[in-house]
């Protein structure tokens, strides 16, 4: 049943398959929307999270096992937005609600 909610990628010249679940795409959208809402680095966030999907697929295919995409997706979001988030937490920048 879970296969109905995944997007399968078949590498050329192989019988293997790498899959990304629907929930991973939901989190991708939520993180990207949060970056836009809170004035973070939207373009870099999109690029890093897209790269994290690619890395997860590569690792999944290389290790020949299913891997969750959310850990690398979350890490990509945090790495790209660490400085602006740290500034917000430290109170050095204003929040969107104060503007």
XYZ file of N, CA and C in Angstrom:
297
model
N 0.810 -1.196 0.000
C 0.000 0.000 0.000
C 0.858 1.266 0.000
N 1.982 1.240 0.721
C 2.830 2.421 0.745
C 3.436 2.733 -0.610
N 3.592 1.726 -1.452
C 4.131 1.972 -2.785
C 3.216 2.867 -3.610
N 1.944 2.936 -3.250
C 1.021 3.816 -3.956
C 1.315 5.287 -3.688
N 2.055 5.571 -2.632
C 2.334 6.945 -2.239
C 3.812 7.292 -2.352
N 4.505 6.651 -3.266
C 5.915 6.948 -3.472
C 6.167 7.272 -4.932
N 7.241 8.002 -5.152
C 7.699 8.300 -6.495
C 8.962 7.485 -6.710
N 8.942 6.578 -7.673
C 10.059 5.674 -7.910
C 10.950 6.206 -9.022
N 12.252 6.109 -8.800
C 13.250 6.494 -9.789
C 14.042 5.238 -10.153
N 14.080 4.921 -11.435
C 14.807 3.757 -11.917
C 16.080 4.250 -12.601
N 17.241 4.037 -11.985
C 18.495 4.448 -12.638
C 18.676 3.725 -13.968
N 19.203 4.431 -14.935
C 19.403 3.855 -16.268
C 20.334 2.652 -16.207
N 19.979 1.622 -16.914
C 20.821 0.441 -17.025
C 20.814 -0.459 -15.815
N 19.813 -0.341 -14.961
C 19.768 -1.215 -13.781
C 18.334 -1.628 -13.500
N 18.202 -2.640 -12.686
C 16.884 -3.095 -12.261
C 16.490 -2.471 -10.923
N 17.398 -1.745 -10.311
C 17.145 -1.151 -8.995
C 16.165 0.000 -9.068
N 15.697 0.377 -7.907
C 14.761 1.494 -7.812
C 15.048 2.263 -6.529
N 14.937 3.553 -6.620
C 15.030 4.413 -5.442
C 13.695 5.140 -5.340
N 13.164 5.266 -4.137
C 11.833 5.837 -3.971
C 11.851 6.996 -2.976
N 10.990 7.974 -3.234
C 10.759 9.077 -2.304
C 9.280 9.067 -1.972
N 8.961 9.089 -0.691
C 7.574 9.032 -0.253
C 6.872 10.377 -0.357
N 5.556 10.318 -0.376
C 4.746 11.528 -0.458
C 4.983 12.441 0.738
N 5.204 11.862 1.911
C 5.437 12.687 3.101
C 6.718 13.501 2.964
N 7.714 12.985 2.244
C 8.946 13.738 2.026
C 8.675 14.988 1.192
N 7.796 14.869 0.205
C 7.433 16.035 -0.594
C 6.623 17.039 0.224
N 5.814 16.550 1.144
C 5.056 17.445 2.029
C 6.016 18.246 2.899
N 6.988 17.572 3.499
C 7.962 18.282 4.326
C 8.793 19.251 3.499
N 9.129 18.877 2.280
C 9.840 19.786 1.389
C 9.043 21.077 1.223
N 7.762 20.932 0.945
C 6.897 22.096 0.754
C 6.755 22.919 2.036
N 6.625 22.250 3.169
C 6.477 22.959 4.450
C 7.745 23.742 4.768
N 8.910 23.112 4.612
C 10.170 23.805 4.892
C 10.366 24.983 3.942
N 10.049 24.808 2.669
C 10.207 25.892 1.706
C 9.236 27.031 2.011
N 8.009 26.701 2.386
C 7.038 27.729 2.758
C 7.481 28.459 4.019
N 8.051 27.741 4.971
C 8.547 28.375 6.191
C 9.694 29.329 5.881
N 10.568 28.926 4.966
C 11.667 29.807 4.573
C 11.120 31.097 3.970
N 10.113 30.993 3.131
C 9.507 32.190 2.556
C 8.773 33.024 3.579
N 8.045 32.384 4.451
C 7.248 33.096 5.456
C 8.109 33.876 6.435
N 9.222 33.288 6.830
C 10.062 33.919 7.836
C 11.247 34.669 7.252
N 11.224 34.893 5.955
C 12.253 35.705 5.317
C 13.631 35.075 5.335
N 13.689 33.762 5.220
C 14.971 33.071 5.194
C 15.460 32.968 3.747
N 16.468 32.189 3.511
C 17.095 32.070 2.194
C 16.324 31.071 1.328
N 15.278 31.526 0.691
C 14.367 30.643 -0.044
C 15.049 29.927 -1.207
N 15.787 30.647 -2.016
C 16.447 30.035 -3.170
C 17.480 28.999 -2.757
N 18.303 29.349 -1.791
C 19.302 28.398 -1.308
C 18.653 27.220 -0.596
N 17.549 27.488 0.096
C 16.821 26.414 0.769
C 16.323 25.404 -0.256
N 15.714 25.901 -1.333
C 15.218 25.019 -2.384
C 16.363 24.199 -2.977
N 17.471 24.851 -3.301
C 18.599 24.155 -3.922
C 19.188 23.094 -2.985
N 19.372 23.432 -1.725
C 19.969 22.490 -0.772
C 19.046 21.307 -0.510
N 17.754 21.570 -0.395
C 16.825 20.466 -0.141
C 16.680 19.575 -1.364
N 16.725 20.144 -2.553
C 16.695 19.343 -3.774
C 17.943 18.464 -3.851
N 19.086 19.034 -3.510
C 20.328 18.256 -3.482
C 20.254 17.147 -2.427
N 19.592 17.434 -1.305
C 19.476 16.407 -0.259
C 18.625 15.233 -0.743
N 17.591 15.506 -1.542
C 16.818 14.412 -2.147
C 17.723 13.565 -3.038
N 18.529 14.227 -3.856
C 19.438 13.512 -4.743
C 20.438 12.672 -3.967
N 20.981 13.227 -2.893
C 21.934 12.486 -2.070
C 21.269 11.293 -1.395
N 20.048 11.488 -0.916
C 19.327 10.374 -0.295
C 19.070 9.266 -1.307
N 18.660 9.634 -2.515
C 18.434 8.627 -3.557
C 19.725 7.901 -3.911
N 20.821 8.647 -4.017
C 22.107 8.035 -4.328
C 22.533 7.063 -3.228
N 22.417 7.480 -1.978
C 22.771 6.598 -0.856
C 21.865 5.373 -0.795
N 20.584 5.579 -1.059
C 19.641 4.469 -1.047
C 19.998 3.439 -2.114
N 20.323 3.916 -3.286
C 20.683 3.007 -4.371
C 22.021 2.333 -4.089
N 22.989 3.102 -3.606
C 24.324 2.576 -3.337
C 24.310 1.544 -2.210
N 23.536 1.821 -1.151
C 23.460 0.905 -0.010
C 22.441 -0.217 -0.223
N 21.649 -0.097 -1.285
C 20.623 -1.084 -1.626
C 19.637 -1.297 -0.474
N 19.167 -0.192 0.080
C 18.163 -0.255 1.144
C 17.368 1.043 1.167
N 16.198 0.964 1.709
C 15.330 2.138 1.801
C 15.860 3.077 2.874
N 15.896 4.345 2.567
C 16.343 5.357 3.513
C 15.306 6.472 3.589
N 15.080 7.025 4.753
C 14.169 8.169 4.846
C 14.862 9.435 4.331
N 14.124 10.260 3.633
C 14.691 11.494 3.092
C 14.648 12.634 4.104
N 13.791 12.526 5.107
C 13.595 13.638 6.042
C 14.853 14.051 6.812
N 15.708 13.146 7.270
C 16.895 13.609 8.005
C 17.799 14.533 7.181
N 18.121 14.145 5.955
C 18.970 15.012 5.130
C 18.219 16.259 4.675
N 16.922 16.146 4.479
C 16.110 17.300 4.111
C 16.130 18.340 5.230
N 15.961 17.881 6.456
C 15.993 18.778 7.612
C 17.372 19.392 7.800
N 18.396 18.573 7.624
C 19.765 19.064 7.761
C 20.068 20.137 6.716
N 19.629 19.919 5.493
C 19.834 20.906 4.429
C 19.161 22.227 4.778
N 17.931 22.156 5.283
C 17.215 23.373 5.679
C 17.978 24.109 6.763
N 18.431 23.379 7.773
C 19.120 24.014 8.901
C 20.485 24.573 8.521
N 21.235 23.864 7.703
C 22.566 24.343 7.307
C 22.461 25.651 6.535
N 21.544 25.697 5.586
C 21.400 26.897 4.756
C 20.886 28.087 5.569
N 20.024 27.812 6.531
C 19.386 28.902 7.272
C 19.900 29.058 8.698
N 21.031 28.463 9.022
C 21.550 28.512 10.393
C 21.825 29.948 10.846
N 22.506 30.737 10.030
C 22.851 32.103 10.431
C 21.620 32.983 10.646
N 20.675 33.026 9.691
C 19.494 33.865 9.939
C 18.651 33.371 11.118
N 18.573 32.052 11.290
C 17.817 31.536 12.433
C 18.510 31.883 13.742
N 19.818 31.784 13.758
C 20.578 32.126 14.962
C 20.397 33.609 15.292
N 20.410 34.459 14.277
C 20.185 35.882 14.506
C 18.803 36.133 15.097
N 17.806 35.415 14.617
C 16.444 35.569 15.141
C 16.355 35.116 16.582
N 16.965 33.987 16.890
C 16.909 33.459 18.254
C 17.661 34.374 19.202
N 18.784 34.912 18.733
C 19.580 35.811 19.561
C 18.972 37.191 19.696
N 17.917 37.464 18.960
C 17.236 38.745 19.058
C 17.909 39.861 18.292
N 18.844 39.529 17.413
C 19.548 40.573 16.669
C 18.801 41.009 15.417
N 17.797 40.271 15.033
C 17.002 40.634 13.859
C 15.534 40.690 14.269
N 14.787 41.481 13.542
C 13.369 41.579 13.855
C 12.613 40.436 13.199
N 11.542 40.035 13.797
C 10.710 38.985 13.224
C 9.747 39.589 12.226
N 9.192 38.786 11.320
C 8.236 39.313 10.354
C 7.004 39.934 11.018
N 6.657 39.470 12.205
C 5.489 40.020 12.895
C 5.719 41.451 13.357
N 6.975 41.833 13.582
C 7.287 43.189 14.050
C 7.346 44.204 12.930
N 7.470 43.737 11.685
C 7.576 44.655 10.550
C 6.267 45.326 10.249
